[in-house]
Short mmCIF file of C-alpha atoms and ligand atoms in Angstrom, two decimals:
data_model
loop_
_atom_site.label_atom_id
_atom_site.label_comp_id
_atom_site.label_asym_id
_atom_site.label_seq_id
_atom_site.Cartn_x
_atom_site.Cartn_y
_atom_site.Cartn_z
CA MET A 1 13.84 -26.52 43.81
CA PHE A 2 12.61 -24.50 40.87
CA LYS A 3 9.20 -22.90 40.86
CA VAL A 4 6.95 -22.44 37.86
CA ASN A 5 5.44 -19.14 36.82
CA GLU A 6 2.20 -19.31 38.77
CA ASP A 7 0.43 -16.94 36.44
CA TYR A 8 0.42 -19.82 33.95
CA LEU A 9 -1.44 -21.98 36.43
CA ASN A 10 -4.34 -19.55 36.31
CA LEU A 11 -4.94 -20.31 32.63
CA ARG A 12 -8.14 -22.16 31.89
CA GLY A 13 -8.02 -25.24 29.66
CA SER A 14 -8.73 -24.88 25.97
CA TYR A 15 -12.27 -25.83 26.82
CA LEU A 16 -13.90 -24.77 23.57
CA PHE A 17 -12.16 -26.67 20.78
CA SER A 18 -11.36 -29.75 22.85
CA THR A 19 -15.01 -30.05 23.92
CA ILE A 20 -16.11 -29.72 20.30
CA ALA A 21 -13.63 -32.41 19.20
CA LYS A 22 -14.81 -34.75 21.97
CA LYS A 23 -18.47 -34.27 21.13
CA VAL A 24 -17.86 -34.87 17.43
CA ALA A 25 -15.77 -37.99 18.15
CA ALA A 26 -18.46 -39.40 20.44
CA TYR A 27 -21.16 -38.75 17.85
CA LYS A 28 -19.10 -40.44 15.11
CA GLU A 29 -18.56 -43.48 17.28
CA GLU A 30 -22.28 -43.88 17.87
CA ASN A 31 -23.11 -43.17 14.23
CA PRO A 32 -20.42 -44.78 12.11
CA GLY A 33 -20.25 -43.77 8.48
CA LYS A 34 -21.95 -40.39 8.96
CA ASP A 35 -20.43 -37.69 6.80
CA ILE A 36 -19.78 -34.70 9.03
CA ILE A 37 -19.11 -31.29 7.50
CA SER A 38 -17.14 -28.79 9.54
CA LEU A 39 -18.00 -25.14 9.17
CA GLY A 40 -16.12 -24.53 12.39
CA ILE A 41 -12.65 -24.18 10.90
CA GLY A 42 -10.72 -20.97 11.51
CA ASP A 43 -8.06 -21.94 9.00
CA VAL A 44 -7.77 -21.46 5.25
CA THR A 45 -8.10 -24.51 3.01
CA ARG A 46 -7.18 -23.37 -0.53
CA PRO A 47 -3.62 -23.87 -1.85
CA LEU A 48 -1.17 -20.99 -2.17
CA CYS A 49 -1.49 -18.83 -5.31
CA PRO A 50 0.94 -19.47 -8.22
CA VAL A 51 2.72 -16.13 -7.81
CA ILE A 52 3.49 -17.01 -4.18
CA ILE A 53 4.75 -20.47 -5.09
CA LYS A 54 7.06 -18.94 -7.70
CA ALA A 55 8.45 -16.45 -5.19
CA LEU A 56 9.07 -19.26 -2.68
CA HIS A 57 10.87 -21.34 -5.32
CA ASP A 58 12.96 -18.41 -6.56
CA ALA A 59 14.00 -17.44 -3.04
CA THR A 60 14.92 -21.06 -2.28
CA ASP A 61 17.09 -21.13 -5.41
CA GLU A 62 18.86 -17.98 -4.23
CA MET A 63 19.59 -19.67 -0.93
CA SER A 64 21.26 -22.54 -2.81
CA LYS A 65 23.91 -20.33 -4.44
CA GLN A 66 27.01 -18.91 -2.78
CA GLU A 67 26.48 -15.39 -4.22
CA THR A 68 22.88 -15.05 -3.13
CA PHE A 69 22.79 -17.08 0.09
CA ARG A 70 21.33 -15.25 3.12
CA GLY A 71 21.75 -15.93 6.81
CA TYR A 72 19.89 -14.11 9.58
CA ALA A 73 17.34 -11.64 8.30
CA PRO A 74 17.42 -8.12 9.75
CA ASP A 75 15.45 -8.20 13.07
CA LEU A 76 12.81 -5.81 11.87
CA GLY A 77 12.42 -7.28 8.39
CA TYR A 78 13.93 -6.81 4.93
CA GLU A 79 13.72 -3.37 3.41
CA PHE A 80 12.00 -4.74 0.26
CA LEU A 81 9.04 -6.04 2.26
CA ARG A 82 8.75 -3.08 4.62
CA SER A 83 8.71 -0.74 1.61
CA ALA A 84 6.06 -2.83 -0.16
CA VAL A 85 3.88 -2.78 2.97
CA ALA A 86 4.34 0.97 3.53
CA GLU A 87 3.48 1.71 -0.09
CA ASN A 88 0.55 -0.65 -0.61
CA ASP A 89 -1.14 -0.96 2.77
CA TYR A 90 -0.59 2.64 3.86
CA ARG A 91 0.53 5.29 1.37
CA LYS A 92 -2.00 4.17 -1.25
CA ARG A 93 -4.75 4.49 1.37
CA GLY A 94 -3.61 7.93 2.39
CA CYS A 95 -2.20 6.75 5.75
CA ASN A 96 0.94 8.23 7.19
CA VAL A 97 3.02 5.17 8.17
CA ASP A 98 6.75 5.06 7.50
CA LYS A 99 8.57 1.86 6.59
CA ASP A 100 10.67 2.26 9.77
CA GLU A 101 7.48 1.87 11.78
CA ILE A 102 6.74 -1.59 10.31
CA PHE A 103 8.07 -4.67 12.14
CA ILE A 104 7.97 -7.89 10.11
CA SER A 105 7.20 -11.03 12.12
CA ASP A 106 6.01 -14.62 11.84
CA GLY A 107 2.36 -13.67 12.27
CA ALA A 108 -0.30 -11.79 14.18
CA LYS A 109 -0.88 -14.45 16.83
CA SER A 110 2.65 -14.11 18.17
CA ASP A 111 2.60 -10.33 17.95
CA SER A 112 -0.83 -9.98 19.56
CA GLY A 113 0.39 -12.22 22.38
CA ASN A 114 3.83 -10.68 22.81
CA ILE A 115 2.97 -7.00 22.50
CA GLN A 116 1.63 -6.84 26.08
CA GLU A 117 5.20 -7.42 27.36
CA ILE A 118 6.12 -3.79 26.71
CA PHE A 119 3.38 -2.55 29.05
CA SER A 120 3.42 -2.35 32.83
CA LYS A 121 1.79 -5.22 34.69
CA ASP A 122 -0.73 -2.93 36.36
CA ASN A 123 -2.33 -1.64 33.15
CA ARG A 124 -6.05 -2.28 32.89
CA VAL A 125 -6.97 -4.25 29.78
CA ALA A 126 -10.29 -3.98 27.91
CA VAL A 127 -11.46 -6.59 25.42
CA CYS A 128 -14.51 -7.01 23.27
CA ASP A 129 -16.82 -9.79 24.39
CA PRO A 130 -16.93 -12.21 22.51
CA VAL A 131 -13.20 -12.15 21.73
CA TYR A 132 -10.25 -13.91 20.05
CA PRO A 133 -8.94 -15.89 23.08
CA VAL A 134 -5.24 -15.00 22.58
CA TYR A 135 -5.66 -11.42 23.87
CA VAL A 136 -7.00 -12.56 27.24
CA ASP A 137 -4.83 -15.65 27.75
CA THR A 138 -1.57 -13.80 27.15
CA ASN A 139 -2.61 -11.23 29.75
CA VAL A 140 -3.40 -14.07 32.16
CA MET A 141 0.15 -15.39 31.55
CA ALA A 142 1.46 -11.91 32.33
CA GLY A 143 -0.42 -11.79 35.65
CA ARG A 144 -2.52 -8.82 34.60
CA THR A 145 -6.03 -10.27 34.87
CA GLY A 146 -6.65 -11.09 38.56
CA GLU A 147 -8.81 -14.07 39.46
CA PHE A 148 -11.45 -15.73 37.35
CA ASP A 149 -15.04 -15.12 38.39
CA GLU A 150 -16.77 -18.45 37.76
CA GLU A 151 -20.21 -16.94 38.00
CA LYS A 152 -19.69 -14.17 35.49
CA MET A 153 -17.23 -16.26 33.47
CA GLN A 154 -14.90 -13.25 33.45
CA TRP A 155 -11.46 -12.30 34.75
CA LYS A 156 -11.88 -9.82 37.59
CA ASN A 157 -9.38 -7.21 36.36
CA VAL A 158 -10.34 -7.35 32.70
CA ILE A 159 -12.89 -4.91 31.33
CA TYR A 160 -15.32 -6.80 29.08
CA MET A 161 -17.09 -4.74 26.44
CA PRO A 162 -20.18 -6.61 25.23
CA CYS A 163 -20.68 -6.71 21.47
CA THR A 164 -24.22 -7.89 20.78
CA ARG A 165 -27.00 -7.24 18.31
CA GLU A 166 -28.21 -4.47 20.66
CA ASN A 167 -25.14 -2.32 19.96
CA GLY A 168 -24.59 -3.59 16.41
CA PHE A 169 -21.56 -5.61 17.63
CA SER A 170 -19.54 -2.43 18.12
CA PRO A 171 -18.40 -1.93 21.73
CA ASP A 172 -19.68 0.96 23.85
CA ILE A 173 -17.26 3.07 25.90
CA PRO A 174 -16.89 1.19 29.23
CA ASP A 175 -17.61 2.64 32.69
CA ASN A 176 -14.10 1.85 33.93
CA THR A 177 -11.29 3.50 32.01
CA PRO A 178 -8.88 1.01 30.41
CA ASP A 179 -5.18 1.56 29.62
CA ILE A 180 -4.95 -1.02 26.83
CA ILE A 181 -7.88 -1.61 24.47
CA TYR A 182 -7.97 -4.58 22.09
CA ILE A 183 -10.07 -4.11 18.97
CA CYS A 184 -10.35 -6.58 16.10
CA SER A 185 -12.18 -5.33 13.00
CA PRO A 186 -13.41 -7.07 10.88
CA ASN A 187 -14.04 -9.24 13.88
CA ASN A 188 -13.40 -12.85 14.69
CA PRO A 189 -15.79 -14.35 15.85
CA THR A 190 -18.75 -12.05 15.06
CA GLY A 191 -17.79 -11.36 11.43
CA THR A 192 -18.91 -7.75 11.83
CA ALA A 193 -16.77 -4.68 11.14
CA MET A 194 -16.57 -1.17 12.58
CA LYS A 195 -17.45 1.77 10.38
CA LYS A 196 -15.01 4.65 10.13
CA ASP A 197 -16.97 6.90 12.53
CA GLN A 198 -17.24 4.09 15.12
CA LEU A 199 -13.48 3.51 15.06
CA GLN A 200 -12.78 7.26 15.12
CA LYS A 201 -14.77 7.47 18.36
CA TRP A 202 -12.36 4.95 19.92
CA VAL A 203 -9.29 6.76 18.65
CA ASP A 204 -10.57 10.02 20.16
CA TYR A 205 -11.38 8.27 23.43
CA ALA A 206 -7.93 6.61 23.62
CA ASN A 207 -6.17 9.93 22.98
CA GLU A 208 -8.30 11.65 25.62
CA LYS A 209 -7.60 8.95 28.25
CA LYS A 210 -3.99 8.34 27.18
CA ALA A 211 -4.83 4.71 26.50
CA VAL A 212 -3.41 2.57 23.71
CA ILE A 213 -5.46 0.62 21.15
CA ILE A 214 -4.11 -2.68 19.86
CA PHE A 215 -5.91 -2.97 16.53
CA ASP A 216 -6.01 -6.41 14.90
CA ALA A 217 -6.50 -6.05 11.14
CA ALA A 218 -6.08 -9.76 10.27
CA TYR A 219 -9.28 -9.76 8.17
CA GLU A 220 -8.73 -6.45 6.41
CA ALA A 221 -8.69 -8.09 2.94
CA TYR A 222 -12.28 -9.29 3.39
CA ILE A 223 -13.73 -5.78 3.66
CA SER A 224 -16.28 -5.09 0.92
CA GLU A 225 -18.03 -1.97 2.20
CA ASP A 226 -16.65 1.51 1.52
CA ASP A 227 -17.19 3.05 4.96
CA VAL A 228 -15.23 0.31 6.78
CA PRO A 229 -11.61 1.34 7.41
CA HIS A 230 -8.85 -1.06 6.31
CA SER A 231 -6.41 0.47 8.79
CA ILE A 232 -6.85 2.34 12.06
CA TYR A 233 -4.46 4.96 10.67
CA GLU A 234 -7.28 6.08 8.39
CA CYS A 235 -8.63 7.70 11.58
CA GLU A 236 -7.31 11.08 12.60
CA GLY A 237 -5.05 10.96 15.66
CA ALA A 238 -4.35 7.22 15.52
CA ARG A 239 -0.58 7.76 15.35
CA THR A 240 -0.54 8.82 19.00
CA CYS A 241 -2.66 5.97 20.35
CA ALA A 242 -2.69 2.89 18.11
CA ILE A 243 -0.65 -0.21 17.32
CA GLU A 244 -1.81 -2.23 14.31
CA LEU A 245 -1.37 -5.98 13.73
CA HIS A 246 -1.43 -7.58 10.28
CA SER A 247 -1.19 -11.10 9.02
CA PHE A 248 -0.67 -12.74 5.64
CA SER A 249 -2.62 -15.78 6.90
CA LYS A 250 -6.18 -14.95 5.94
CA ASN A 251 -5.64 -12.75 2.87
CA ALA A 252 -2.97 -14.88 1.17
CA GLY A 253 -3.37 -18.28 2.83
CA PHE A 254 -0.08 -18.13 4.79
CA THR A 255 -1.33 -19.97 7.89
CA GLY A 256 1.28 -22.67 7.27
CA VAL A 257 3.88 -20.34 5.72
CA ARG A 258 3.93 -17.81 8.61
CA LEU A 259 4.29 -14.07 8.03
CA GLY A 260 2.83 -10.92 9.53
CA TYR A 261 3.74 -7.44 10.66
CA THR A 262 3.05 -4.92 13.39
CA VAL A 263 3.01 -1.14 13.09
CA ILE A 264 4.11 1.05 16.00
CA PRO A 265 4.20 4.74 15.10
CA LYS A 266 7.07 6.78 16.53
CA ASP A 267 4.52 9.27 17.91
CA LEU A 268 3.19 6.68 20.37
CA LYS A 269 4.68 7.54 23.79
CA ASP A 270 3.80 7.10 27.45
CA GLU A 271 3.45 10.12 29.75
CA LYS A 272 7.19 10.20 30.40
CA GLY A 273 7.90 10.28 26.68
CA ASN A 274 9.04 6.64 26.36
CA MET A 275 8.50 5.45 22.79
CA LEU A 276 6.73 2.13 22.41
CA HIS A 277 8.53 1.88 19.06
CA SER A 278 11.95 1.68 20.77
CA LEU A 279 10.77 -0.84 23.34
CA TRP A 280 9.30 -3.14 20.68
CA ALA A 281 12.43 -2.78 18.52
CA ARG A 282 14.51 -3.77 21.54
CA ARG A 283 12.25 -6.69 22.34
CA HIS A 284 12.30 -7.87 18.74
CA GLY A 285 16.09 -7.64 18.62
CA THR A 286 16.53 -9.61 21.82
CA LYS A 287 13.87 -12.30 21.50
CA TYR A 288 13.35 -12.71 17.78
CA ASN A 289 15.75 -13.49 14.96
CA GLY A 290 13.66 -12.34 12.03
CA ALA A 291 11.12 -13.87 9.66
CA PRO A 292 12.75 -16.14 7.06
CA TYR A 293 14.01 -14.56 3.81
CA ILE A 294 12.01 -17.05 1.73
CA GLN A 295 8.75 -16.12 3.44
CA GLN A 296 9.47 -12.41 3.18
CA ARG A 297 9.98 -12.76 -0.60
CA ALA A 298 6.61 -14.58 -0.73
CA GLY A 299 5.11 -11.67 1.22
CA GLU A 300 6.57 -9.20 -1.26
CA ALA A 301 4.95 -11.18 -4.11
CA VAL A 302 1.54 -10.64 -2.49
CA TYR A 303 1.88 -6.94 -3.37
CA SER A 304 2.78 -7.46 -7.03
CA GLU A 305 0.03 -6.76 -9.55
CA LYS A 306 -0.40 -10.45 -10.27
CA GLY A 307 -0.24 -11.26 -6.56
CA GLN A 308 -3.02 -8.80 -5.80
CA GLN A 309 -5.14 -10.30 -8.56
CA GLU A 310 -4.60 -13.85 -7.34
CA ILE A 311 -5.24 -13.18 -3.68
CA ARG A 312 -8.41 -11.30 -4.56
CA GLY A 313 -9.51 -14.55 -6.23
CA LEU A 314 -8.75 -16.45 -3.04
CA VAL A 315 -10.74 -14.04 -0.87
CA SER A 316 -13.65 -14.10 -3.36
CA TYR A 317 -13.72 -17.88 -3.21
CA TYR A 318 -14.29 -17.79 0.56
CA MET A 319 -16.68 -14.86 0.37
CA GLU A 320 -18.84 -16.80 -2.06
CA ASN A 321 -19.21 -19.38 0.73
CA ALA A 322 -20.12 -16.55 3.10
CA LYS A 323 -22.91 -15.55 0.68
CA THR A 324 -24.13 -19.15 0.45
CA ILE A 325 -24.26 -19.39 4.23
CA LEU A 326 -25.84 -15.97 4.76
CA SER A 327 -28.59 -16.36 2.16
CA GLY A 328 -29.23 -20.02 3.08
CA LEU A 329 -29.65 -19.22 6.76
CA LYS A 330 -31.84 -16.20 6.04
CA GLU A 331 -34.13 -18.35 3.90
CA CYS A 332 -34.51 -20.71 6.85
CA GLY A 333 -35.54 -17.77 9.01
CA TYR A 334 -32.37 -17.42 11.07
CA GLU A 335 -31.20 -14.06 12.38
CA VAL A 336 -27.69 -13.70 10.95
CA TYR A 337 -24.81 -11.20 11.19
CA GLY A 338 -21.37 -10.80 9.67
CA GLY A 339 -20.33 -12.48 6.44
CA VAL A 340 -20.11 -9.24 4.44
CA ASN A 341 -16.69 -7.90 5.50
CA ALA A 342 -15.37 -11.12 7.05
CA PRO A 343 -15.36 -14.88 6.45
CA TYR A 344 -17.41 -15.47 9.62
CA ILE A 345 -21.16 -15.72 10.03
CA TRP A 346 -22.59 -15.15 13.49
CA LEU A 347 -26.11 -16.40 13.95
CA LYS A 348 -28.54 -15.85 16.79
CA THR A 349 -29.73 -19.19 18.09
CA PRO A 350 -33.50 -19.59 17.69
CA GLU A 351 -36.02 -19.65 20.54
CA GLY A 352 -33.48 -18.61 23.16
CA MET A 353 -31.50 -21.85 22.78
CA SER A 354 -28.08 -21.92 24.41
CA SER A 355 -25.04 -21.96 22.13
CA TRP A 356 -24.20 -25.55 23.14
CA ASP A 357 -27.77 -26.81 22.67
CA PHE A 358 -27.72 -25.34 19.20
CA PHE A 359 -24.33 -26.98 18.58
CA ASP A 360 -25.89 -30.37 19.45
CA ARG A 361 -28.87 -29.71 17.20
CA MET A 362 -26.60 -28.90 14.24
CA LEU A 363 -24.35 -31.88 14.91
CA THR A 364 -27.04 -34.50 15.36
CA GLY A 365 -29.71 -33.04 13.08
CA ALA A 366 -27.61 -31.83 10.14
CA ASN A 367 -24.19 -33.39 10.77
CA VAL A 368 -22.72 -29.89 10.56
CA VAL A 369 -20.15 -28.62 13.04
CA GLY A 370 -19.90 -24.96 14.02
CA THR A 371 -18.57 -23.13 17.06
CA PRO A 372 -20.72 -22.19 20.07
CA GLY A 373 -20.56 -18.43 20.63
CA SER A 374 -20.35 -18.79 24.41
CA GLY A 375 -16.86 -20.24 23.95
CA PHE A 376 -15.60 -16.78 22.92
CA GLY A 377 -16.93 -14.96 26.00
CA PRO A 378 -20.06 -14.55 28.10
CA SER A 379 -21.76 -12.21 25.60
CA GLY A 380 -21.39 -14.89 22.92
CA GLU A 381 -24.03 -16.99 24.68
CA GLY A 382 -27.03 -17.47 22.41
CA TYR A 383 -24.91 -17.14 19.26
CA PHE A 384 -23.16 -19.59 16.95
CA ARG A 385 -20.24 -19.12 14.52
CA LEU A 386 -19.98 -20.62 11.04
CA THR A 387 -16.95 -20.02 8.85
CA ALA A 388 -16.58 -19.58 5.10
CA PHE A 389 -13.25 -21.45 4.86
CA GLY A 390 -14.72 -24.70 3.51
CA THR A 391 -15.08 -25.76 -0.11
CA HIS A 392 -18.03 -24.55 -2.20
CA GLU A 393 -19.35 -28.13 -2.39
CA ASN A 394 -19.25 -28.77 1.36
CA THR A 395 -20.68 -25.38 2.18
CA LYS A 396 -23.63 -25.87 -0.19
CA GLU A 397 -24.24 -29.35 1.12
CA ALA A 398 -24.14 -28.12 4.73
CA LEU A 399 -26.72 -25.44 3.97
CA GLU A 400 -28.92 -27.96 2.19
CA ARG A 401 -28.89 -30.09 5.32
CA ILE A 402 -29.64 -27.14 7.58
CA ARG A 403 -32.56 -26.29 5.28
CA ARG A 404 -33.92 -29.83 5.58
CA LEU A 405 -33.59 -29.59 9.35
CA GLY A 406 -35.94 -26.62 9.14
C1 LIG B 501 -6.31 -15.82 12.25
C2 LIG B 501 -6.16 -14.64 13.13
C3 LIG B 501 -4.93 -13.98 13.25
C4 LIG B 501 -3.76 -14.41 12.41
O1 LIG B 501 -2.77 -15.02 13.10
P1 LIG B 501 -1.44 -15.49 12.36
O2 LIG B 501 -0.55 -15.82 13.52
O3 LIG B 501 -0.91 -14.35 11.56
O4 LIG B 501 -1.75 -16.69 11.53
C5 LIG B 501 -4.86 -12.86 14.06
N1 LIG B 501 -5.93 -12.41 14.72
C6 LIG B 501 -7.12 -13.00 14.62
C7 LIG B 501 -8.28 -12.43 15.33
C8 LIG B 501 -7.28 -14.15 13.84
O5 LIG B 501 -8.47 -14.74 13.75
#
C-alpha cells in the first residue's frame, strides 16, 4: 500500500481567501443586488500592452513556419532574453550579474517555492511576519517547519520576524540565527519597501552568519523613491549571500502569460564550496523543460524602448489607484502605510479592531472587500490590505463609500 508524503498533511487549509469568499457569498445572498467592489485582488486587471501582443503574434507566426519553428527551449532560457535581463535589470543599474547567472522560468511563485529544494532539510528558515504564504507552505511541504503552534499561530521551527509600524515594517535581526532568510521588498502584503541601508544591513548579516537571502523583487517596477534598491545586488557583498527572484507578472501584466527569472550568482557557495548555481542548474535541467519561446519573446519585448514606455503606463495606472486609496483613507483619518513603492496599501484598523471585524465593517458598511492582515501572519493582526489593481472608477467609488461610512 502506498503512503502519502506526510509533510503535506501538515499544511493548513487556504483559510484566508476561502473564508473571504464564503463571507462575501453569504452577504450577497442576504443582500441581493448589492454591488460589491473588491479591493482585495492580488492580480492585475489591465490588458497586455500592444508591444507585448505584437511580440506574441510574431513569435506564434515563427512557430508556424518550417524554417523558424522551435521545439524545447534551452533549460535555462534563450540567450536573447537572458542578455536583455542582464543588460537592463543589472548592468544599467551598476550591478554585477552575468547572463549565465540568470535562469528563466514560468514565474516567481514556482521559483520561490522550488528554490528550497536545493537546501538541506535541517536549515532554519526566517520569514517576515506578515508574509507571502508561499514561502512558509513550501517549507512545510519539505518538512522543515516542525509542528504548528495553535496559540502563537506559528510553525515551531520557523523564525518569524515581525514587521509592524514600530519597526517601520523592516524586520529586525532575530535572536535565533537563521540559515535561509526570505525578504520581499517592495513587500506584499504591507506595501512598504526597504531602503538601501536597511537591505545592506541584512546582506552584511547574512555574509557574517553564512546564511542565504532569498530576495523576492516581484514589485520592483513599482518603486518610486530613489533610496529604495531595485535589486539586492545593488548592495555590496550580495553576490556571496543572495538569490533574487523576478516576475513579469506585476510589471508587465503577465499573470496569465507566465514568465519570470531567478538569479543565482556563481560566488554563492556553502562551506564546502558547493555552488548553489550548479545545483539549481541541475534541478532546472531535470525537472523543468524551459519557458515557452513565445513567452520569452514577449519578455524580450518588455525591455524594448517602446515596451518600457508602455509598461510604465501600466504601472502608473495602478499607482494612480494607490494614490486615490492613500489620500482617501488619510482624509478619513485612517493610519495608512505602503502605496508609494508598491500597489498595496496597509492600513491600521481603528480603535484596536481585529482584522476580521474590520473586514466585516467594510463589507457590510461600504460593500468593499479587502484582505484581513491577520491572514498573512500573526503580526498582521490589526491591519488590513487594500490593493491598487482595480479600475480607476471602482477604486474611486470604493473610497467614496468608505468616506460615507466615516
Ligand atoms: C505576485 C507575486 C509573485 C509573482 O508570482 P508569479 O508566479 O511570477 O506570477 C511573487 N512574489 C510575490 C510576493 C507576489 O506577490
